[in-house]
């Protein structure tokens, strides 16, 4: 009977149970609303410092709400013990951590609402103290812009394409790996991996409306940029969003199109996605305008973009996988080297691809170590182990190097010798041995398929000179450029930019293409990359056998200082350790081990807290350069850099903390991500600089803002300035006294010269008076004689003849000349020098003058006038020179010469900079202080802040550009998904609004310069990662948590999501 009654009422019982659960759920949401701190009213999610699965220190002003009446007090927080190492991971290597710092589960991550002391703060135990020494610019890098440009990116000149382009052809391998020796994908069921994402609860109506409104705005920005690309740069690599032009800095394979495929699908642009997929089918990966293929950029953008689009669209578009395989077959030729380390700038043309090559002796770490995810995912989809084998050997070599040890254990230098050849060793190699972690014996003898290198290219005949002689004369000194049809220009000086500075791999926006023939460096290669020293065709004429050298594993540069950081050139190698672990389902434990060693080194050597105006508690990851003794302050130099590329580290550390059970690292990740948010908010434009320096605090727990200390850090010479000014003033006083004595001596000399000039003038005046008296007497005598002669001639009847003779023999006389005595006139005429033009035939009639008497009189100068002129010249010669006038003339000529040389130096350079202009205020100040007097400490600080646009917290802004980078918003998105705290959505929205305000153009969004100004200058450049990464992360920040969940997907370094195995 009881069973019958239960069956009758079971429907009501189920309904009652459901109603009870719903009531409890609503009650909890009400309690969360009451516990919301200021600034979060109306938001339903719990505060992040109360979330049960987050280990984060609460704000200092947060007060936990009192428990409800009748509620039992919460138990006291217990010390968290060290979690046991998971036994399910095969061959696991335990990395020791302090027992009190590792939380074994999210439930054990108990937050303490009270401020912690340095002895209690877990971060203080993880991060040692830093020495806040200023970094002098001359001690820093050669270039101000560290890692500013993606590697392998070049911007070629536009030439008429060859009528018959060269196509890639598959070549026989020189160093093949037998099928039985291929490293195979791990097999078996994926391990049980901890959850990465926060357990989100339902959002309120207000939260949903706000989130969707922000998401729609991001979607509009993406559509605006995509429409501009489609209208103005379709099937080209990148759009110029200001001018509406395009450029092809990579291989001309429509980089923006391929890079944006998965973004189109995720944002719901299905029709645009289908149109783009159709266009992908027309891309010809077998030919390019470039002579080489940048392996890293091509892998993460093209190969990664194709595979991710295939994954997110559910594998419905086989053309995407087919094109990925087509591209991968070309890229696999880069791995055909003696030690199977890839040629990072693969010369794909048959003339070069058919010859054996070695990997670079100056390879970039990020380029070398950031290929694994894409080739692994391709191997998983195609079941072809050769793709996994290619990248697994690189991982093995990195693991071997990490185990052997570097100058900073756990991390690698930026420059890597990947050639596998010890060129300086003198010992005899043991047959079949290798230190690179490659168990396959190195080849001996000539490589398979080796041929003598092709002869040098025949130069194009010079064009005959058809210029007239006048034009040829004018063109002397100019540079005439000879350009081979279809090839890039060689006009630019190799490895120098338009300012004459050395071009580093990631430091230039517009690196010229250079010809790879005839021993020239390759396109987009590192600065010193030539056939002579890396990735080179093996030379059979060299002494010994270049491919049969003493083998070695991966090594750093021999000698010198190595640079270690999480910044550009190194970043994504470490990023791929935990992500590759996820992609392989935890079946390859080496990636966990390598990450744990890396993150230990990051905490010990790189992390620092900057001193900020509001004492904001954030972290940055700096850089260390060392010759091999990082613990010795005399050897190691810590650079407190703040670079945009390093901002990825917050997301990586947060994900690693969840993945490998490192509880305190969530708080470190929070502060790292918030540091980059601060860097955005600190500038006038709201944009983060590409690269800057900050002032590191000695301790991560106590770092109050002190403006005086900041000023002292800005001016390392501050204590010495009073002495410098005193020494200068003393020297200036001595110089002034000497100048006064010199001035007095000069005045005395001038007085003496004036007195002598006055005496000479009086003597000349007396002489002139005497000569005037004599002239008057001679005039009277001459007139009497002429009158007598005329009377006599008249009487003899020859008056007419006399008049004619006088007209012929006498010249018109001026009144001054008429006063001269006759003997004086005769002397003057006798000394006249006749020129050939003046001589005439005796029988010829005298020339008839067409000039009037006044003009002729002006041509005649008496001896008195000549003496007066000579005296004037003597007086001017005796006068002192006009120094001020000469200085002005010199400065003017110097400026003209400088401008002329600048213009000459810019001939043939792209975007030649104009002559720099000094600000008007600075020019006035320099004119008022011509003495080069040392500045006082206060004057120096004022000038630095004013002219360098420094804001409190930065000690130097080394690169003021912003190129639409994604790393900061990437970490913001990761921290939102990991912690569930909606404050990250608010921080991301402020970043988005600032970016759009500064970068939006008619056709898209542009990179900018001068981020320290309220209105930065747009650069007319839009990288493909703007659509592939930056806007994608913004969109996902305002998506529901199930869209690209971190528990289902893993994203490569270009934000392309790959499906995780289940």
Coordinates of C-alpha atoms in Angstrom, one line a residue, residues 645-970:
X645 CA 54.7 41.7 -26.7
X646 CA 55.4 40.5 -23.2
X647 CA 51.8 41.2 -22.1
X648 CA 50.8 37.7 -23.2
X649 CA 52.5 36.3 -20.1
X650 CA 49.5 37.0 -17.8
X651 CA 47.3 34.7 -19.7
X652 CA 50.0 32.0 -20.0
X653 CA 50.8 32.1 -16.2
X654 CA 47.1 32.0 -15.3
X655 CA 46.4 29.1 -17.6
X656 CA 49.5 27.2 -16.3
X657 CA 48.3 27.8 -12.7
X658 CA 45.0 26.1 -13.4
X659 CA 46.5 23.4 -15.6
X660 CA 49.4 22.4 -13.4
X661 CA 47.9 23.2 -10.0
X662 CA 50.0 26.2 -9.1
X663 CA 47.5 28.2 -7.0
X664 CA 49.6 31.4 -6.2
X665 CA 50.4 31.9 -9.8
X666 CA 46.8 33.0 -10.4
X667 CA 47.5 36.1 -8.3
X668 CA 50.7 36.6 -10.2
X669 CA 48.9 36.3 -13.5
X670 CA 46.2 38.8 -12.3
X671 CA 48.9 41.4 -11.5
X672 CA 50.7 40.8 -14.7
X673 CA 47.6 41.3 -16.8
X674 CA 46.6 44.4 -14.7
X675 CA 50.1 45.9 -15.3
X676 CA 49.4 46.0 -19.0
X677 CA 46.0 47.5 -18.4
X678 CA 47.7 50.3 -16.4
X679 CA 50.1 50.9 -19.2
X680 CA 47.1 51.6 -21.4
X681 CA 45.4 53.9 -18.9
X682 CA 48.5 55.9 -18.1
X683 CA 49.0 57.6 -21.5
X684 CA 47.1 60.5 -22.9
X685 CA 45.8 58.5 -25.8
X686 CA 44.8 55.5 -23.6
X687 CA 47.1 53.3 -25.7
X688 CA 50.1 51.3 -24.4
X689 CA 53.5 52.1 -25.9
X690 CA 55.3 49.4 -27.9
X691 CA 58.3 49.5 -25.5
X692 CA 59.1 51.5 -22.4
X693 CA 61.0 51.3 -19.1
X694 CA 59.7 51.5 -15.6
X695 CA 61.2 52.0 -12.1
X696 CA 61.3 48.7 -10.3
X697 CA 60.6 48.5 -6.6
X698 CA 62.9 46.6 -4.4
X699 CA 60.1 44.6 -2.8
X700 CA 56.8 43.4 -4.3
X701 CA 54.9 43.9 -1.1
X702 CA 55.7 47.5 -0.2
X703 CA 56.2 50.1 -2.8
X704 CA 54.6 53.5 -1.9
X705 CA 54.8 56.2 -4.6
X706 CA 57.5 58.8 -4.0
X707 CA 57.9 61.5 -6.6
X708 CA 61.3 62.5 -5.4
X709 CA 62.6 59.0 -5.8
X710 CA 61.1 58.8 -9.3
X711 CA 62.9 62.1 -10.2
X712 CA 66.2 60.7 -8.9
X713 CA 65.6 57.6 -11.0
X714 CA 65.0 59.7 -14.1
X715 CA 68.2 61.6 -13.5
X716 CA 71.0 59.3 -12.4
X717 CA 73.5 62.2 -12.5
X718 CA 71.4 64.3 -10.1
X719 CA 73.8 64.1 -7.1
X720 CA 76.7 65.2 -9.3
X721 CA 75.0 68.1 -10.9
X722 CA 75.8 70.7 -8.2
X723 CA 79.5 69.9 -8.5
X724 CA 79.3 70.0 -12.3
X725 CA 77.6 73.4 -12.2
X726 CA 80.2 74.7 -9.7
X727 CA 83.0 73.6 -11.9
X728 CA 81.4 75.1 -14.9
X729 CA 80.8 78.4 -13.2
X730 CA 84.4 78.6 -12.0
X731 CA 85.7 77.9 -15.5
X732 CA 83.2 80.4 -16.9
X733 CA 84.4 83.1 -14.5
X734 CA 88.0 82.5 -15.6
X735 CA 87.0 82.6 -19.2
X736 CA 85.0 85.8 -18.6
X737 CA 88.0 87.5 -17.0
X738 CA 90.1 86.6 -19.9
X739 CA 87.5 87.8 -22.3
X740 CA 87.3 91.1 -20.5
X741 CA 91.1 91.6 -20.7
X742 CA 91.0 90.7 -24.4
X743 CA 88.2 93.2 -24.9
X744 CA 90.2 96.0 -23.3
X745 CA 93.2 95.2 -25.4
X746 CA 91.0 95.2 -28.5
X747 CA 89.6 98.6 -27.6
X748 CA 93.1 100.1 -27.1
X749 CA 94.1 98.7 -30.5
X750 CA 91.0 100.2 -32.1
X751 CA 91.7 103.6 -30.5
X752 CA 95.3 103.6 -31.9
X753 CA 94.1 102.6 -35.3
X754 CA 91.5 105.4 -35.3
X755 CA 94.1 107.9 -34.3
X756 CA 96.4 106.9 -37.0
X757 CA 93.6 106.9 -39.5
X758 CA 92.7 110.5 -38.4
X759 CA 96.3 111.7 -38.9
X760 CA 96.4 110.0 -42.4
X761 CA 93.1 111.7 -43.3
X762 CA 94.5 115.2 -42.3
X763 CA 97.6 114.6 -44.4
X764 CA 95.5 113.5 -47.4
X765 CA 93.3 116.6 -47.1
X766 CA 96.4 118.9 -47.0
X767 CA 97.8 117.2 -50.1
X768 CA 94.5 117.5 -51.9
X769 CA 94.5 121.3 -51.1
X770 CA 98.0 121.7 -52.5
X771 CA 97.1 119.8 -55.6
X772 CA 94.0 122.0 -56.0
X773 CA 96.0 125.2 -55.8
X774 CA 98.5 123.8 -58.4
X775 CA 95.6 122.9 -60.7
X776 CA 94.1 126.4 -60.6
X777 CA 97.5 127.9 -61.5
X778 CA 97.9 125.4 -64.4
X779 CA 94.4 126.2 -65.6
X780 CA 95.1 129.9 -65.8
X781 CA 98.3 129.3 -67.7
X782 CA 96.8 126.9 -70.1
X783 CA 93.9 129.1 -71.0
X784 CA 96.2 132.0 -71.9
X785 CA 98.3 129.8 -74.1
X786 CA 95.3 128.4 -76.0
X787 CA 94.0 131.8 -76.6
X788 CA 97.3 132.9 -78.1
X789 CA 97.5 129.9 -80.4
X790 CA 93.9 130.4 -81.5
X791 CA 94.6 134.0 -82.5
X792 CA 97.7 133.0 -84.3
X793 CA 95.9 130.2 -86.2
X794 CA 93.1 132.5 -87.2
X795 CA 95.5 134.9 -88.6
X796 CA 97.2 132.2 -90.7
X797 CA 93.8 130.9 -92.0
X798 CA 94.1 127.5 -90.3
X799 CA 91.5 127.9 -87.6
X800 CA 89.2 125.3 -89.2
X801 CA 92.0 122.7 -89.5
X802 CA 93.0 123.3 -85.9
X803 CA 89.4 122.7 -84.7
X804 CA 89.2 119.4 -86.6
X805 CA 92.6 118.3 -85.3
X806 CA 91.5 119.1 -81.7
X807 CA 88.3 117.0 -82.2
X808 CA 90.3 114.0 -83.3
X809 CA 93.2 114.2 -80.9
X810 CA 91.5 115.4 -77.7
X811 CA 89.0 113.4 -75.6
X812 CA 86.1 115.1 -73.9
X813 CA 87.2 116.4 -70.5
X814 CA 85.4 116.5 -67.3
X815 CA 85.6 119.5 -65.1
X816 CA 87.9 117.7 -62.8
X817 CA 90.2 116.6 -65.6
X818 CA 90.3 120.1 -67.1
X819 CA 91.8 121.3 -63.8
X820 CA 94.7 119.0 -64.1
X821 CA 98.0 120.5 -65.4
X822 CA 98.9 119.6 -68.9
X823 CA 102.0 117.6 -67.9
X824 CA 99.8 115.6 -65.6
X825 CA 97.4 114.8 -68.5
X826 CA 100.3 113.9 -70.7
X827 CA 101.7 111.5 -68.1
X828 CA 98.3 109.8 -67.7
X829 CA 97.8 109.4 -71.4
X830 CA 101.3 108.0 -71.9
X831 CA 100.6 105.3 -69.3
X832 CA 97.4 104.1 -70.9
X833 CA 97.6 100.5 -72.0
X834 CA 95.9 99.7 -75.3
X835 CA 94.1 96.5 -75.8
X836 CA 93.6 94.8 -79.1
X837 CA 89.9 95.9 -79.0
X838 CA 91.0 99.5 -78.6
X839 CA 93.5 99.5 -81.5
X840 CA 92.2 100.7 -84.9
X841 CA 93.6 101.0 -88.4
X842 CA 95.4 104.2 -89.0
X843 CA 93.4 105.0 -92.1
X844 CA 90.1 104.2 -90.4
X845 CA 88.0 107.0 -89.2
X846 CA 87.7 107.5 -85.5
X847 CA 84.8 105.6 -83.8
X848 CA 81.7 107.7 -83.2
X849 CA 80.7 107.6 -79.6
X850 CA 77.0 107.0 -78.8
X851 CA 77.4 107.8 -75.1
X852 CA 76.7 111.3 -73.8
X853 CA 79.2 113.3 -72.0
X854 CA 77.8 112.5 -68.6
X855 CA 78.3 108.8 -69.1
X856 CA 81.8 109.3 -70.3
X857 CA 82.6 111.5 -67.4
X858 CA 81.5 108.8 -65.0
X859 CA 84.1 106.5 -66.5
X860 CA 86.9 108.9 -65.9
X861 CA 88.5 109.0 -62.5
X862 CA 91.0 111.5 -61.5
X863 CA 94.1 110.7 -59.6
X864 CA 92.7 112.5 -56.6
X865 CA 89.6 110.3 -56.7
X866 CA 91.7 107.2 -57.0
X867 CA 93.7 108.2 -53.9
X868 CA 90.6 108.8 -52.0
X869 CA 89.3 105.4 -52.9
X870 CA 92.6 103.8 -51.9
X871 CA 92.4 105.5 -48.5
X872 CA 88.9 104.2 -47.9
X873 CA 90.0 100.7 -48.7
X874 CA 92.9 101.0 -46.3
X875 CA 90.6 102.2 -43.5
X876 CA 88.2 99.3 -44.1
X877 CA 91.1 96.8 -44.0
X878 CA 92.4 98.3 -40.7
X879 CA 88.9 97.9 -39.1
X880 CA 88.3 94.7 -37.1
X881 CA 86.1 92.0 -38.7
X882 CA 82.3 91.8 -37.9
X883 CA 82.3 88.6 -35.9
X884 CA 78.5 88.5 -35.5
X885 CA 77.9 88.8 -39.2
X886 CA 80.5 86.1 -39.9
X887 CA 78.9 83.7 -37.4
X888 CA 75.4 84.2 -38.9
X889 CA 76.8 83.5 -42.4
X890 CA 78.6 80.4 -41.1
X891 CA 75.5 79.1 -39.3
X892 CA 73.4 79.7 -42.5
X893 CA 75.9 77.9 -44.7
X894 CA 76.2 75.0 -42.2
X895 CA 72.4 74.6 -42.1
X896 CA 72.2 74.6 -45.9
X897 CA 75.1 72.1 -46.2
X898 CA 73.4 69.8 -43.6
X899 CA 70.1 69.9 -45.4
X900 CA 71.8 69.2 -48.7
X901 CA 73.7 66.2 -47.3
X902 CA 70.5 64.9 -45.6
X903 CA 68.7 65.1 -48.9
X904 CA 71.5 63.3 -50.7
X905 CA 71.6 60.6 -48.0
X906 CA 67.9 60.0 -48.5
X907 CA 68.2 59.3 -52.2
X908 CA 66.6 56.0 -52.9
X909 CA 65.3 55.4 -49.4
X910 CA 61.6 54.8 -48.8
X911 CA 59.8 57.3 -46.6
X912 CA 62.9 59.4 -46.1
X913 CA 62.5 61.4 -42.9
X914 CA 62.4 65.2 -43.1
X915 CA 65.0 67.2 -41.3
X916 CA 64.1 67.1 -37.6
X917 CA 62.7 70.2 -36.2
X918 CA 63.3 71.5 -32.7
X919 CA 60.2 72.6 -30.8
X920 CA 59.8 76.3 -30.7
X921 CA 60.0 76.5 -26.9
X922 CA 63.2 74.4 -26.9
X923 CA 64.7 76.7 -29.6
X924 CA 64.0 79.8 -27.5
X925 CA 65.5 78.2 -24.4
X926 CA 68.6 77.1 -26.3
X927 CA 69.0 80.7 -27.7
X928 CA 68.8 82.1 -24.1
X929 CA 71.4 79.7 -22.8
X930 CA 74.1 79.5 -25.4
X931 CA 76.8 78.7 -22.9
X932 CA 76.1 74.9 -22.5
X933 CA 75.8 75.4 -18.8
X934 CA 74.8 72.0 -17.1
X935 CA 71.2 71.8 -16.1
X936 CA 70.2 71.6 -12.6
X937 CA 68.4 68.5 -11.4
X938 CA 65.1 70.3 -11.5
X939 CA 65.7 71.7 -15.0
X940 CA 66.7 68.3 -16.3
X941 CA 63.6 66.6 -14.9
X942 CA 61.3 69.3 -16.2
X943 CA 62.8 69.0 -19.7
X944 CA 62.7 65.2 -19.8
X945 CA 59.0 65.1 -18.7
X946 CA 58.1 67.8 -21.1
X947 CA 59.8 66.7 -24.3
X948 CA 59.7 62.9 -23.8
X949 CA 56.0 63.0 -22.8
X950 CA 56.8 61.0 -19.6
X951 CA 54.0 60.1 -17.3
X952 CA 54.5 59.1 -13.7
X953 CA 55.5 55.4 -13.5
X954 CA 57.5 55.3 -16.8
X955 CA 61.2 56.1 -16.7
X956 CA 61.5 56.1 -20.5
X957 CA 59.3 55.5 -23.5
X958 CA 61.5 53.9 -26.0
X959 CA 58.9 53.3 -28.7
X960 CA 55.8 55.5 -28.9
X961 CA 54.0 53.5 -31.5
X962 CA 50.9 51.2 -31.2
X963 CA 50.4 48.7 -34.0
X964 CA 47.1 47.2 -33.0
X965 CA 48.7 44.4 -31.0
X966 CA 46.6 41.7 -29.2
X967 CA 48.8 40.6 -26.3
X968 CA 47.2 42.9 -23.6
X969 CA 43.6 42.1 -24.4
X970 CA 44.6 38.4 -24.8

